[in-house]
XYZ file of C-alpha atoms in Angstrom:
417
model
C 19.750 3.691 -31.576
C 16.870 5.017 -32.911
C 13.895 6.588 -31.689
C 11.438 4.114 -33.741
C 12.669 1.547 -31.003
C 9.191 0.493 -28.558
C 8.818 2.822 -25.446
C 9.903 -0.358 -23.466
C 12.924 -0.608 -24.774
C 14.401 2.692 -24.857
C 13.137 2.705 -21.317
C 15.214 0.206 -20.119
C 18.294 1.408 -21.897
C 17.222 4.717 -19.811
C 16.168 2.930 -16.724
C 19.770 1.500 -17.277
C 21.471 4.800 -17.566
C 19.997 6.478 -14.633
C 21.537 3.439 -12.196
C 25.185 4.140 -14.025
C 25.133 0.414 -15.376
C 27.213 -1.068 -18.124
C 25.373 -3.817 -20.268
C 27.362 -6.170 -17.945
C 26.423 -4.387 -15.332
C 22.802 -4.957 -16.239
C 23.339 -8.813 -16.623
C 24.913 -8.812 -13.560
C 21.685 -7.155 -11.889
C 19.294 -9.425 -13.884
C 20.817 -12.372 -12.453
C 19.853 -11.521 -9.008
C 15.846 -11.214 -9.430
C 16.065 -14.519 -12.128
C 14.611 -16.939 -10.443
C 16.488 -19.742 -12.053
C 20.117 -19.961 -13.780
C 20.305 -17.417 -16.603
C 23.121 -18.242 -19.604
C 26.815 -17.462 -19.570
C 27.337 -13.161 -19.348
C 28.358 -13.001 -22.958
C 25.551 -15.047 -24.380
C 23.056 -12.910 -21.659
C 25.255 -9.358 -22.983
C 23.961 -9.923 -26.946
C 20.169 -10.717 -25.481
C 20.152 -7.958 -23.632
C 22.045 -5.432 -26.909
C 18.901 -7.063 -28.637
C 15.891 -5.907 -26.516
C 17.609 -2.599 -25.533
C 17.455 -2.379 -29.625
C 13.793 -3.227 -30.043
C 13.306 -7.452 -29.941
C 10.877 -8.209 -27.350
C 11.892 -10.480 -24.306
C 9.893 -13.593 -23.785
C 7.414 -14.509 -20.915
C 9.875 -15.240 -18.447
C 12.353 -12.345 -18.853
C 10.016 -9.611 -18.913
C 9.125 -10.171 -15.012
C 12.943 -10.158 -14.282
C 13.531 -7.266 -16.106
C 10.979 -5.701 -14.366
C 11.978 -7.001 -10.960
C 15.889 -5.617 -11.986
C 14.564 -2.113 -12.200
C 12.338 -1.881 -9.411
C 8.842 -1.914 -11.118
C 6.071 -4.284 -12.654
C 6.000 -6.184 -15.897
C 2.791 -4.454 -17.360
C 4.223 -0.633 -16.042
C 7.634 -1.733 -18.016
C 5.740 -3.955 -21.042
C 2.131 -2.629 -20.880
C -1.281 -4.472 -22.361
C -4.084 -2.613 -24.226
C -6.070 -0.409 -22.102
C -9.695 -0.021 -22.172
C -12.187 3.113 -22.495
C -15.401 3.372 -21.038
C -18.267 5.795 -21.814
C -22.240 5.852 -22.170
C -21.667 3.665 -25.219
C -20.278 1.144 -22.901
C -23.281 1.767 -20.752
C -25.809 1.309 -23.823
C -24.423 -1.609 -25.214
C -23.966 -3.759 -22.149
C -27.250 -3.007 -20.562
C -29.657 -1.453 -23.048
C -30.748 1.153 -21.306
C -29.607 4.778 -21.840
C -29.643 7.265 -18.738
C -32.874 8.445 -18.779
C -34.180 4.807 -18.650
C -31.679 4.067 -15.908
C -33.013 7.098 -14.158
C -37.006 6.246 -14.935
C -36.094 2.268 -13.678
C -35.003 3.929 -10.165
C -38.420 5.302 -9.464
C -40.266 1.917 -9.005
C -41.103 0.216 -5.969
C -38.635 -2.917 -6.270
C -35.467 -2.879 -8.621
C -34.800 -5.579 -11.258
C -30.777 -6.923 -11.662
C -30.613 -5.383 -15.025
C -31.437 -1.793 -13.497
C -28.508 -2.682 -10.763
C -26.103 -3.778 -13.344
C -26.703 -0.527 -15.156
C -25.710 1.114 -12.439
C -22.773 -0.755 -12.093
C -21.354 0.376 -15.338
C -22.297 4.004 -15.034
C -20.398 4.013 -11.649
C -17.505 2.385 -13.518
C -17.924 5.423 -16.136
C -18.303 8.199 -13.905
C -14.794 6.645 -12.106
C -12.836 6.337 -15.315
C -14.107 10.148 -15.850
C -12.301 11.395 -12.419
C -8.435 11.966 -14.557
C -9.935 14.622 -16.985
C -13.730 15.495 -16.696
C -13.624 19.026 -15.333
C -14.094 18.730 -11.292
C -17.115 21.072 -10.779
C -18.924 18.729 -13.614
C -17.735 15.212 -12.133
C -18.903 16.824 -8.936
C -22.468 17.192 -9.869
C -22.782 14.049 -11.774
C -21.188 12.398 -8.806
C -23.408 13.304 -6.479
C -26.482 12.989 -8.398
C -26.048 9.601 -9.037
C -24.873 8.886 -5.133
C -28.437 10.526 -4.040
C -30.081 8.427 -6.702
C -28.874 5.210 -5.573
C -28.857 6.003 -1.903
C -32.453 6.841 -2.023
C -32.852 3.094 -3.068
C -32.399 1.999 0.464
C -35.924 2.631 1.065
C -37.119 -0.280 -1.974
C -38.301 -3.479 -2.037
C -34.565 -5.298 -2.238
C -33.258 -8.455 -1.737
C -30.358 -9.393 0.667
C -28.007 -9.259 -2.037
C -29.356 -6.404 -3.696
C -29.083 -4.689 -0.580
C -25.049 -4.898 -0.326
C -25.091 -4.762 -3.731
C -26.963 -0.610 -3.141
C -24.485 -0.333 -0.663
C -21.365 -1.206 -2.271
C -22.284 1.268 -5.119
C -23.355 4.182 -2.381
C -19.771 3.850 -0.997
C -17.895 3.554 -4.627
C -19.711 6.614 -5.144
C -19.494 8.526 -2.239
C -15.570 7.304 -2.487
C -15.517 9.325 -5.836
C -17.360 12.236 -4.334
C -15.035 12.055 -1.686
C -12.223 12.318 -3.732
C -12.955 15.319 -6.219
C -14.249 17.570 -3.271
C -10.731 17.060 -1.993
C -9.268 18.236 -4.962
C -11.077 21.306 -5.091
C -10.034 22.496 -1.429
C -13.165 21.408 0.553
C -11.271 18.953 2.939
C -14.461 19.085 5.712
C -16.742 18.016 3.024
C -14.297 15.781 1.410
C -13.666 13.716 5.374
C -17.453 13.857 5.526
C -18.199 12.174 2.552
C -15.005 9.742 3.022
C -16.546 8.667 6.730
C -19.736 8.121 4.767
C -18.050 5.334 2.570
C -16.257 3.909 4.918
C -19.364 3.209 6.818
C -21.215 1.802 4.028
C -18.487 -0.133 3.582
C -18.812 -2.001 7.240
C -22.840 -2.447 6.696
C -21.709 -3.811 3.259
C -18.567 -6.076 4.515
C -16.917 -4.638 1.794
C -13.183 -4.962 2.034
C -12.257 -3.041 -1.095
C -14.441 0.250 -0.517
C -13.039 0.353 2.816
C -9.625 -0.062 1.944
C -10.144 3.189 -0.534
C -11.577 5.000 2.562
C -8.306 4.291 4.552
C -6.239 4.839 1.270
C -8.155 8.807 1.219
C -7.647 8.784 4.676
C -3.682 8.259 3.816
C -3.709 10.807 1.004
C -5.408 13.592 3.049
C -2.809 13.442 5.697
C 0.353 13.256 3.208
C -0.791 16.082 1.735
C -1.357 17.913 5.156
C 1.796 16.811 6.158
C 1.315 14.390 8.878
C 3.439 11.580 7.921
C 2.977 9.397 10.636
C -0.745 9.741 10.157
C -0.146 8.115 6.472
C 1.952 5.197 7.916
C -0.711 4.390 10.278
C -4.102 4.941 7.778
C -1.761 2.795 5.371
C -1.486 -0.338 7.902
C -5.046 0.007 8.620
C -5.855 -0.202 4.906
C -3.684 -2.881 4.409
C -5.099 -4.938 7.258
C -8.606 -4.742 5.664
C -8.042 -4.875 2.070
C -4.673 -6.470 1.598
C -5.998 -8.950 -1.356
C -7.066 -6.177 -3.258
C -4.843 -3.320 -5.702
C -6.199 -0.673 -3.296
C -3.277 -2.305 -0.755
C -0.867 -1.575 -3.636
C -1.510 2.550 -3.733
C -1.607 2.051 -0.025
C 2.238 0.878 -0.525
C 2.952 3.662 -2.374
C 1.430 5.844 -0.200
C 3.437 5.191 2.872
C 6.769 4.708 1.289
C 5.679 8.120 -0.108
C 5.416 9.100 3.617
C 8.729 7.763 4.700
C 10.316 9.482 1.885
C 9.210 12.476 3.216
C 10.880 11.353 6.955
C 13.729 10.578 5.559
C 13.884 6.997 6.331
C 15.804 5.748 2.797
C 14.945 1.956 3.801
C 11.440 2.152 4.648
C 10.919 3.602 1.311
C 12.436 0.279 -0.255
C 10.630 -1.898 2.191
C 7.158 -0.232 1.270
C 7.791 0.067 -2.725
C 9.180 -3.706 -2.766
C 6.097 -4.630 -1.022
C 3.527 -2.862 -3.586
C 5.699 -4.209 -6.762
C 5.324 -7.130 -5.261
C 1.583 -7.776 -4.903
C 0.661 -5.671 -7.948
C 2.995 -8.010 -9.395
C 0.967 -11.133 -7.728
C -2.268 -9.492 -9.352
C -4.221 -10.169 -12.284
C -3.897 -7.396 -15.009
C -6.888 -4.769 -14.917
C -9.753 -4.918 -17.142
C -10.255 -0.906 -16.944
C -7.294 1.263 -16.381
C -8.999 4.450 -16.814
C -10.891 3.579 -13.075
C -9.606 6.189 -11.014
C -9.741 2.737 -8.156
C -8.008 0.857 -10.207
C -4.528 0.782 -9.853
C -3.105 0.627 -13.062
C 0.847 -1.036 -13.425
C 1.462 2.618 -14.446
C 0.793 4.107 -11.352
C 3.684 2.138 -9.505
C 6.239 4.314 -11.561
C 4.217 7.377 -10.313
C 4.723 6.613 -6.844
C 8.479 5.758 -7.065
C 9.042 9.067 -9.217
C 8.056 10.863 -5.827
C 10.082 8.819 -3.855
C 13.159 9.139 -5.287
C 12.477 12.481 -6.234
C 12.530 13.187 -2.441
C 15.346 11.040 -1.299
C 17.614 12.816 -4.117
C 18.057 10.324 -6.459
C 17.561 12.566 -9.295
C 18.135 10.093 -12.606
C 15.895 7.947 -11.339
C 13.421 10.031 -10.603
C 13.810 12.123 -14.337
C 14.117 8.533 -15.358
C 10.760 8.230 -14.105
C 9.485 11.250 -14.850
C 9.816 10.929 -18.348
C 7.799 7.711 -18.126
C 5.077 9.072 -16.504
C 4.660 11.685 -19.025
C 4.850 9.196 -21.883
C 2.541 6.656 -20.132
C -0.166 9.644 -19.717
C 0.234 11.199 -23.294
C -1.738 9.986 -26.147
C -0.128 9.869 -29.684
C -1.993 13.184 -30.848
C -0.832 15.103 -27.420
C -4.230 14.761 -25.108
C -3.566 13.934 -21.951
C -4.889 10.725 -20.028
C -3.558 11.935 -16.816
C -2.960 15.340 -16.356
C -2.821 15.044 -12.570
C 0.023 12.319 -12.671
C 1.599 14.775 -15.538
C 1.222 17.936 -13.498
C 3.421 15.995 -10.932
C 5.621 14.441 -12.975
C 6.746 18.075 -14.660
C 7.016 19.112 -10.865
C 10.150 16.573 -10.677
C 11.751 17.621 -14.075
C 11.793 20.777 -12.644
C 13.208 19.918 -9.166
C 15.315 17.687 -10.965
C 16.909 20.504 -13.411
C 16.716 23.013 -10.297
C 19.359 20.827 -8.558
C 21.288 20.457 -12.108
C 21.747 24.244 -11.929
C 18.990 24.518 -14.960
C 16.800 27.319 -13.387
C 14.998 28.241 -16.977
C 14.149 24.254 -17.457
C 13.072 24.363 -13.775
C 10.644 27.133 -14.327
C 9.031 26.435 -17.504
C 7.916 22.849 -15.805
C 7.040 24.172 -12.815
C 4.759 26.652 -14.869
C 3.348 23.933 -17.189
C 2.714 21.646 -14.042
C 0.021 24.535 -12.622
C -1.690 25.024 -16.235
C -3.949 22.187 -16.015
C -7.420 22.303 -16.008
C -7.854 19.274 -14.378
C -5.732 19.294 -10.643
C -5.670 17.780 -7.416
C -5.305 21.018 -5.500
C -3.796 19.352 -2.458
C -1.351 17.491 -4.588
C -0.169 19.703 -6.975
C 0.386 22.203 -3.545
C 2.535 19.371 -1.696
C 5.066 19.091 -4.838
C 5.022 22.623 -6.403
C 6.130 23.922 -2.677
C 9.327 21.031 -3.250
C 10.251 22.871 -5.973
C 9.587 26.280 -4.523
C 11.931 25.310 -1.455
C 14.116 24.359 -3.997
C 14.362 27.305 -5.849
C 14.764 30.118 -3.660
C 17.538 27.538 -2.050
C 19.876 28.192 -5.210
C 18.322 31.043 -7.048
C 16.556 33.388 -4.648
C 18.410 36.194 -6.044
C 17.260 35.692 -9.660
C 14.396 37.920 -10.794
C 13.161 35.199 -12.847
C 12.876 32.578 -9.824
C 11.225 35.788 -8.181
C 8.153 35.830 -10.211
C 8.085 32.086 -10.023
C 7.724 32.326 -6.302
C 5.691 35.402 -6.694
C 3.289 33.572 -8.830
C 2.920 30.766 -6.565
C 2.329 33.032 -3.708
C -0.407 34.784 -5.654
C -2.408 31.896 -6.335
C -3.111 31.208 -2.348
C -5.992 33.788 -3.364
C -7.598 30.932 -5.800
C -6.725 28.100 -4.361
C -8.309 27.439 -1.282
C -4.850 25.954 1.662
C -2.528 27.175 -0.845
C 0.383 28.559 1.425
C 3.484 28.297 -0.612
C 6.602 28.954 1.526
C 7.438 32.595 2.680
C 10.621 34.517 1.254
């Protein structure tokens, strides 16, 4: 078939691949997640030969094609997305930043100043997968000292939580870059701050996100049993919202990692399912927004750990595709960064060294990384190759490399020789 088919459907003719399934075998699977009586197998067979070939599946079979493979309906069939920017800001509020800035110095604060504020928030969030971090930084916390120093105005009950809910999104985002850039005191700091403006604000969602960074700290630390536990807590407090979907991911990303094979299943089934239950995002550039894309991120580490290599290539290649404009820029480098990471443990195990190292190069050439992240998986496929190729003077100046860049990258420690 040809490569002019929709990314959907060559990705479930690869998503069907990686399991080792006949067509039949497919049908077979699809049966299971249908939630009523599907057609005889040869009638279902020719269906599914015509959406592997390009004809889309209706309303009701693209949830239980989704379901069959282990993901959501808008990661598998996505809608448009939508870009934010100071445009956005302009048009929806009138005011450019300046004004915003000039409205914040008066002694009581009108909605449409608030509202402003709202959408440059949301634009400074959809900035986190590609502004450089020592820029985002600065914005971020010029605009959290802005609006926390509007505590001290005339405001209304509402207005209040409404300054407080903003503080905490903020500080959330604040929170989050410093922790890419190796400052994990200042990152905790800031992340305590949320979550208590997130109690004075009864908040559920910001608070969830501070449990959720709470999670992502310790996975990356490795203390597993710390993510489990920030994960439940999360959950508990924001389990209506999509943060308790990344807090899913999160601790089956942690069992993974503890080898427990059916907690993993238990935790992804549980975040397909309510990002399944969930209305489909308005902005999917918001870094706290989980996006249906993101789900296939989160299984591409699991699987990549648990050694269910087609899959996670499988995966992989999605996550590359889903974070790749037409014209080659990247929407999300990070996810990329990671998602070369697991081509290259992938091909490591495949006996592939030279595939292994050019992705595990290209994964550390971003200018846009989650330190803490990108430290966790390249050290995967470190282990990995000095496992099977320590010997090889090529997989010696990989290593070498990664050793070498503890000097620039503050709790780098890639593993010894």
């Amino acid at each position: 078939m040809g490569e002019d088919r929709p990314a959907w459907a060559r990705r479930i003719a690869a998503e069907r691949a990686a399991r080792d399934w006949s067509q039949r075998d497919a049908v077979r699977a699809l049966r299971a997640h249908a939630p009523t009586d599907l057609p005889s197998d040869e009638s279902m067979i020719r269906q599914w030969k015509r959406w592997e070939s390009g004809a889309l599946p209706s309303d009701f079979y693209q949830p239980v094609i989704a379901a069959t493979f282990g993901t959501v309906t808008h990661a598998l069939f996505p809608a448009p997305a939508r870009r934010d920017g100071n445009r956005e800001i302009l048009a929806a509020s009138g005011m450019e930043t300046l004004e915003i800035v000039s409205r914040l110095s008066r002694s009581d604060i009108d909605n449409a100043t608030l509202d402003a504020l709202r959408i440059t928030t949301d634009r400074l969030c959809s900035e986190y997968p590609y502004m450089p971090s020592g820029q985002l930084l600065l914005e971020g916390r010029q605009w959290l000292r802005r609006v926390v120093e509007l505590h001290s105005k005339s405001l209304t009950l509402a207005q209040h939580r409404e300054v407080l809910a903003l503080s905490g999104w903020l500080a959330l985002l604040v929170g989050c870059v410093e922790y890419d850039s190796g400052d994990r005191h200042a990152a905790e700091s800031t992340r305590r701050a949320a979550l208590s403006l997130a109690t004075e604000a009864d908040h559920p969602e910001v608070a969830g996100w501070a449990h959720e960074m709470r999670a992502w700290f310790a996975l990356t630390t490795g203390d597993y049993r710390g993510v489990v536990s920030a994960a439940q807590a999360g959950a508990e407090v924001a389990r209506q919202h999509g943060v308790a979907v990344q807090l899913a991911g999160q601790e089956a990303k942690a069992w993974a990692r503890l080898g427990d094979r059916r907690q993993v299943e238990v935790a992804l089934d549980k975040g397909r399912q309510l990002l399944e239950g969930m209305p489909h995002p308005e902005n999917l550039d918001n870094h706290f927004v989980v996006d249906p894309a993101k789900f296939d991120f989160y299984s591409m580490d699991c699987y990549r750990l648990v050694g269910e290599d087609k899959l996670a290539r499988t995966l992989a290649e999605e996550v590359l595709r889903a974070g790749t404009d037409f014209d080659g820029t990247e929407r999300s480098p990070m996810r990329n960064a990671e998602a070369r990471v697991t081509l290259g443990v992938t091909a490591a195990r495949e006996g592939d060294l030279e595939q292994a190292l050019i992705m595990g190069e290209q994964a550390l050439r971003g200018d846009r990384q989650s330190v803490p992240s990108l430290i966790m998986t390249s050290r995967e496929l470190a282990a990995e190759v000095r496992r099977r190729y320590s010997g090889d003077p090529a997989a010696q100046e990989y290593l070498a490399h990664l050793r070498a860049l503890g000097e620039d990258k503050p709790g780098f420690l890639p593993p010894q020789p």
